[in-house]
Short mmCIF file of C-alpha atoms in Angstrom, two decimals:
data_model
loop_
_atom_site.label_atom_id
_atom_site.label_comp_id
_atom_site.label_asym_id
_atom_site.label_seq_id
_atom_site.Cartn_x
_atom_site.Cartn_y
_atom_site.Cartn_z
CA MET A 161 20.18 -13.79 22.27
CA SER A 162 21.34 -11.51 19.40
CA GLY A 163 19.22 -11.00 16.30
CA SER A 164 21.43 -13.16 14.04
CA ASN A 165 21.61 -15.98 16.61
CA ASN A 166 17.85 -15.84 17.04
CA ASN A 167 17.35 -16.15 13.28
CA GLU A 168 19.50 -19.28 13.30
CA ALA A 169 17.58 -20.72 16.26
CA ALA A 170 14.24 -20.01 14.51
CA ARG A 171 15.42 -21.63 11.25
CA ASP A 172 16.49 -24.73 13.20
CA PHE A 173 13.23 -24.97 15.17
CA PHE A 174 10.96 -24.44 12.16
CA SER A 175 12.97 -26.67 9.85
CA ARG A 176 12.54 -29.53 12.34
CA ASN A 177 8.82 -28.83 12.79
CA ALA A 178 7.66 -27.64 9.31
CA GLU A 179 5.51 -30.70 8.58
CA ARG A 180 3.81 -30.49 11.95
CA TYR A 181 3.05 -26.78 11.50
CA ALA A 182 1.52 -27.62 8.11
CA LYS A 183 -0.93 -29.90 9.99
CA SER A 184 -1.70 -27.42 12.78
CA ASP A 185 -5.46 -26.88 13.10
CA SER A 186 -4.84 -23.76 15.19
CA HIS A 187 -2.69 -22.16 12.46
CA ALA A 188 -5.10 -23.18 9.71
CA HIS A 189 -8.36 -22.26 11.42
CA GLY A 190 -7.53 -20.04 14.42
CA SER A 191 -10.00 -17.18 14.93
CA ASP A 192 -7.22 -14.59 14.56
CA LEU A 193 -6.87 -15.42 10.86
CA PRO A 194 -10.34 -14.29 9.71
CA ALA A 195 -10.15 -11.37 12.14
CA LEU A 196 -6.87 -10.24 10.59
CA ILE A 197 -8.08 -10.64 7.00
CA SER A 198 -11.47 -9.00 7.59
CA HIS A 199 -10.09 -5.77 9.12
CA ILE A 200 -7.89 -4.92 6.13
CA PRO A 201 -9.82 -3.49 3.11
CA LEU A 202 -8.32 -6.11 0.77
CA SER A 203 -10.99 -5.96 -1.95
CA GLU A 204 -9.53 -2.61 -3.01
CA ARG A 205 -5.94 -3.91 -3.12
CA GLU A 206 -3.84 -5.19 -6.02
CA SER A 207 -0.90 -6.70 -4.16
CA ALA A 208 -0.14 -8.04 -0.71
CA LEU A 209 2.90 -9.36 1.16
CA ASP A 210 2.76 -11.92 3.99
CA VAL A 211 5.90 -11.66 6.15
CA ALA A 212 7.07 -14.82 7.94
CA THR A 213 4.47 -16.69 5.92
CA GLY A 214 5.41 -20.06 7.42
CA THR A 215 3.39 -22.89 5.89
CA GLY A 216 1.25 -20.45 3.95
CA PHE A 217 -2.15 -20.32 5.67
CA THR A 218 -2.32 -16.48 5.66
CA ALA A 219 -0.94 -16.19 2.16
CA LEU A 220 -3.66 -18.61 1.02
CA GLU A 221 -6.44 -16.43 2.49
CA LEU A 222 -4.90 -13.30 0.97
CA ALA A 223 -4.71 -14.99 -2.42
CA LYS A 224 -8.46 -15.62 -2.40
CA ILE A 225 -9.01 -11.86 -2.42
CA VAL A 226 -5.90 -10.08 -3.74
CA PRO A 227 -4.69 -10.64 -7.35
CA HIS A 228 -0.96 -10.67 -6.54
CA VAL A 229 0.46 -12.07 -3.26
CA CYS A 230 4.02 -12.70 -2.11
CA GLY A 231 5.06 -14.67 0.96
CA VAL A 232 8.48 -14.48 2.57
CA ASP A 233 10.05 -16.59 5.29
CA THR A 234 13.54 -17.33 6.58
CA THR A 235 13.04 -21.12 6.57
CA TYR A 236 13.21 -23.11 3.34
CA HIS A 237 11.30 -26.09 4.76
CA MET A 238 8.36 -23.90 5.83
CA LEU A 239 8.18 -22.41 2.33
CA GLY A 240 8.20 -25.95 0.93
CA GLN A 241 5.09 -26.75 2.97
CA ALA A 242 3.50 -23.45 1.81
CA ARG A 243 4.09 -24.43 -1.81
CA LEU A 244 2.36 -27.76 -1.26
CA LEU A 245 -0.64 -26.07 0.35
CA LEU A 246 -1.02 -23.47 -2.42
CA ARG A 247 -0.67 -26.15 -5.11
CA ARG A 248 -3.37 -28.30 -3.43
CA GLU A 249 -5.67 -25.28 -3.26
CA GLY A 250 -5.02 -24.37 -6.90
CA MET A 251 -3.58 -20.95 -6.12
CA ASP A 252 -1.20 -19.70 -8.80
CA ASN A 253 -1.15 -16.02 -7.81
CA VAL A 254 1.36 -16.37 -4.95
CA CYS A 255 5.12 -16.10 -5.18
CA LEU A 256 7.30 -17.36 -2.28
CA CYS A 257 10.85 -16.41 -1.41
CA LEU A 258 13.43 -16.56 1.38
CA SER A 259 13.79 -13.30 3.23
CA ASP A 260 14.32 -11.83 6.70
CA ALA A 261 11.56 -9.59 7.99
CA SER A 262 13.89 -6.65 8.59
CA HIS A 263 15.53 -6.79 5.11
CA LEU A 264 12.76 -7.23 2.59
CA PRO A 265 13.96 -7.69 -1.01
CA PHE A 266 11.42 -5.34 -2.60
CA ALA A 267 11.43 -1.84 -4.03
CA ASP A 268 9.82 1.07 -2.21
CA GLN A 269 6.01 1.26 -2.38
CA THR A 270 5.54 -2.23 -3.89
CA PHE A 271 2.55 -3.49 -1.87
CA ASP A 272 -0.92 -2.30 -0.90
CA ALA A 273 -1.11 -4.49 2.19
CA ILE A 274 1.30 -6.41 4.42
CA THR A 275 0.41 -9.08 6.95
CA CYS A 276 2.39 -10.93 9.62
CA ARG A 277 0.66 -13.64 11.68
CA ARG A 278 1.97 -15.45 14.76
CA ALA A 279 5.61 -14.60 14.04
CA ALA A 280 6.62 -11.19 15.39
CA HIS A 281 7.57 -12.61 18.80
CA HIS A 282 10.55 -14.13 16.98
CA PHE A 283 11.77 -10.72 15.73
CA ALA A 284 14.66 -9.23 17.68
CA ASP A 285 13.96 -5.77 16.20
CA LYS A 286 10.25 -5.19 15.71
CA ALA A 287 10.79 -1.54 14.74
CA ALA A 288 13.14 -2.62 11.89
CA PHE A 289 10.41 -4.94 10.60
CA LEU A 290 7.82 -2.16 10.76
CA LEU A 291 10.06 0.42 9.08
CA GLU A 292 10.84 -2.04 6.27
CA SER A 293 7.13 -2.72 5.92
CA ARG A 294 6.36 0.99 5.78
CA ARG A 295 9.01 1.40 3.07
CA CYS A 296 7.45 -1.36 0.97
CA LEU A 297 3.86 -0.08 1.40
CA ARG A 298 2.21 2.31 -1.01
CA SER A 299 0.59 5.47 0.31
CA GLY A 300 -2.68 4.50 1.94
CA GLY A 301 -1.50 0.93 2.48
CA TYR A 302 -2.23 -1.24 5.49
CA ILE A 303 -0.28 -3.50 7.79
CA GLY A 304 -2.04 -6.24 9.79
CA ILE A 305 -0.36 -8.13 12.57
CA SER A 306 -1.56 -11.00 14.72
CA ASP A 307 0.69 -12.23 17.49
CA MET A 308 0.67 -13.55 21.04
CA VAL A 309 0.73 -10.86 23.72
CA ALA A 310 2.01 -11.06 27.25
CA PRO A 311 -0.21 -10.19 30.25
CA GLU A 312 0.68 -6.71 31.46
CA GLY A 313 2.98 -6.75 34.45
CA PHE A 314 4.13 -10.31 33.72
CA GLU A 315 6.00 -9.79 30.45
CA GLY A 316 9.31 -11.17 31.73
CA THR A 317 7.83 -14.32 33.27
CA TYR A 318 5.55 -14.97 30.32
CA ASN A 319 8.37 -14.70 27.79
CA ASN A 320 10.56 -17.01 29.84
CA PHE A 321 7.66 -19.50 29.81
CA GLU A 322 7.41 -19.27 26.01
CA ARG A 323 11.19 -19.66 25.62
CA ALA A 324 11.09 -22.86 27.64
CA ARG A 325 8.92 -24.28 24.84
CA ASP A 326 10.82 -22.71 21.93
CA SER A 327 14.29 -21.23 22.40
CA SER A 328 13.88 -19.11 19.25
CA HIS A 329 11.09 -17.12 20.93
CA PHE A 330 12.47 -13.59 21.37
CA PHE A 331 9.84 -11.39 23.05
CA ALA A 332 6.08 -11.02 23.02
CA GLU A 333 5.02 -7.44 23.81
CA ASN A 334 1.72 -6.37 25.32
CA SER A 335 -0.85 -4.74 23.05
CA ARG A 336 -0.22 -1.18 24.29
CA LYS A 337 3.48 -1.54 23.46
CA TRP A 338 2.60 -2.65 19.94
CA GLU A 339 0.44 0.43 19.43
CA SER A 340 3.31 2.63 20.62
CA ILE A 341 5.87 0.97 18.27
CA LEU A 342 3.51 1.27 15.30
CA SER A 343 2.94 4.94 16.02
CA SER A 344 6.68 5.64 16.33
CA CYS A 345 7.22 4.00 12.95
CA GLY A 346 4.70 6.25 11.19
CA PHE A 347 1.55 4.11 11.28
CA GLY A 348 -1.92 5.03 12.46
CA VAL A 349 -3.80 2.22 14.20
CA THR A 350 -7.24 1.58 12.68
CA PHE A 351 -8.18 -1.58 14.60
CA SER A 352 -6.90 -3.33 17.71
CA GLU A 353 -8.31 -6.32 19.58
CA VAL A 354 -6.99 -8.92 21.99
CA LYS A 355 -8.58 -12.35 21.57
CA GLU A 356 -8.50 -14.93 24.36
CA GLU A 357 -8.51 -18.70 23.92
CA ARG A 358 -8.44 -21.27 26.69
CA VAL A 359 -5.97 -23.94 25.64
CA THR A 360 -4.83 -27.23 27.03
CA PHE A 361 -1.19 -27.58 27.96
CA SER A 362 -0.60 -30.03 25.09
CA ARG A 363 -2.35 -27.75 22.51
CA TRP A 364 -0.18 -24.83 23.60
CA LEU A 365 2.97 -26.94 23.36
CA TYR A 366 2.28 -28.17 19.80
CA PRO A 367 4.38 -29.03 17.81
CA VAL A 368 6.59 -29.71 20.85
CA GLU A 369 6.03 -33.09 22.50
CA GLU A 370 4.76 -33.06 26.09
CA SER A 371 7.01 -36.00 26.94
CA GLY A 372 10.12 -34.39 25.42
CA PRO A 373 12.67 -32.22 27.27
CA GLU A 374 10.99 -28.91 26.34
CA GLY A 375 7.58 -30.23 27.42
CA LYS A 376 8.94 -31.34 30.76
CA LYS A 377 10.73 -28.02 31.23
CA CYS A 378 7.48 -26.13 30.56
CA ARG A 379 5.54 -28.29 33.01
CA GLU A 380 8.17 -27.65 35.64
CA PHE A 381 8.09 -23.92 34.93
CA LEU A 382 4.33 -23.82 35.52
CA GLU A 383 4.54 -25.89 38.70
CA HIS A 384 7.18 -23.64 40.21
CA SER A 385 5.87 -20.27 39.00
CA ASP A 386 4.31 -17.72 41.35
CA GLU A 387 0.61 -17.96 42.03
CA SER A 388 0.23 -14.41 40.70
CA PHE A 389 1.53 -15.48 37.27
CA ARG A 390 -0.73 -18.51 37.17
CA ARG A 391 -3.67 -16.21 37.92
CA ALA A 392 -2.56 -13.77 35.19
CA ILE A 393 -2.75 -16.56 32.58
CA GLY A 394 -5.89 -18.07 34.09
CA TYR A 395 -4.22 -21.39 34.85
CA ARG A 396 -6.50 -24.21 36.00
CA ASN A 397 -4.49 -27.00 37.55
CA ASP A 398 -7.34 -29.53 37.49
CA GLU A 399 -7.76 -29.12 33.72
CA HIS A 400 -4.16 -28.24 32.83
CA THR A 401 -5.48 -25.29 30.83
CA PHE A 402 -4.68 -21.60 30.65
CA ILE A 403 -5.54 -18.54 28.57
CA LYS A 404 -3.57 -17.74 25.44
CA ARG A 405 -3.96 -14.12 24.34
CA ARG A 406 -3.45 -12.97 20.76
CA MET A 407 -3.56 -9.43 19.48
CA VAL A 408 -4.95 -8.52 16.08
CA ILE A 409 -3.88 -5.01 15.11
CA VAL A 410 -4.26 -3.16 11.81
CA ALA A 411 -2.65 0.16 10.92
CA SER A 412 -2.38 2.39 7.87
CA VAL A 413 0.38 4.51 6.37
#
């Protein structure tokens, strides 16, 4: 799928599911969020940007620490949910706007910190996103990324599994690849960790319905996948659970 087609697929998927993402306990309270926030020295920062802000959970946490925050996303309905969240929480130091991750509408050296949580697997060109982020960061600035990672040696199968759930999923790298891409884009990694969470099949699917066509396709995929792949994701057939891995990585300019 080309980058432009993937953007359209992502907008369609997230427009349909915006309200459900706004209610997602995993997105609101997942352990990767405090890990991401705590490993960026935000108390010393004046401004921060959250790329692919979605329904605003990361922007909200940034706004509790940083005086000026901006959140960008390609999906109007997701930004609408973010506005509702920020209004409920009484946060008036966050601006929200429509923007693609690889074409940020900001001047050079605008921000002290940039975050991107649970979204980069939708980006067709991760290097373009990182180079744009580097352009927008001030000297000494930080970028923090949290995203799903594929088990090494099973990247192809794992990404096909994720695409069965969400056709706008582009590619989840492994953590070593992320470190390499960051380095090639001029960043120095200051923190890197892979967090594991055992999830039920239905929790992983959310907001997709288990009884819907995507849910059935994913169940079929698991049942017909190689035993080696099921071992790689720690699949337990009796519990219908497996391990979801997320990387938290922070780097500086």
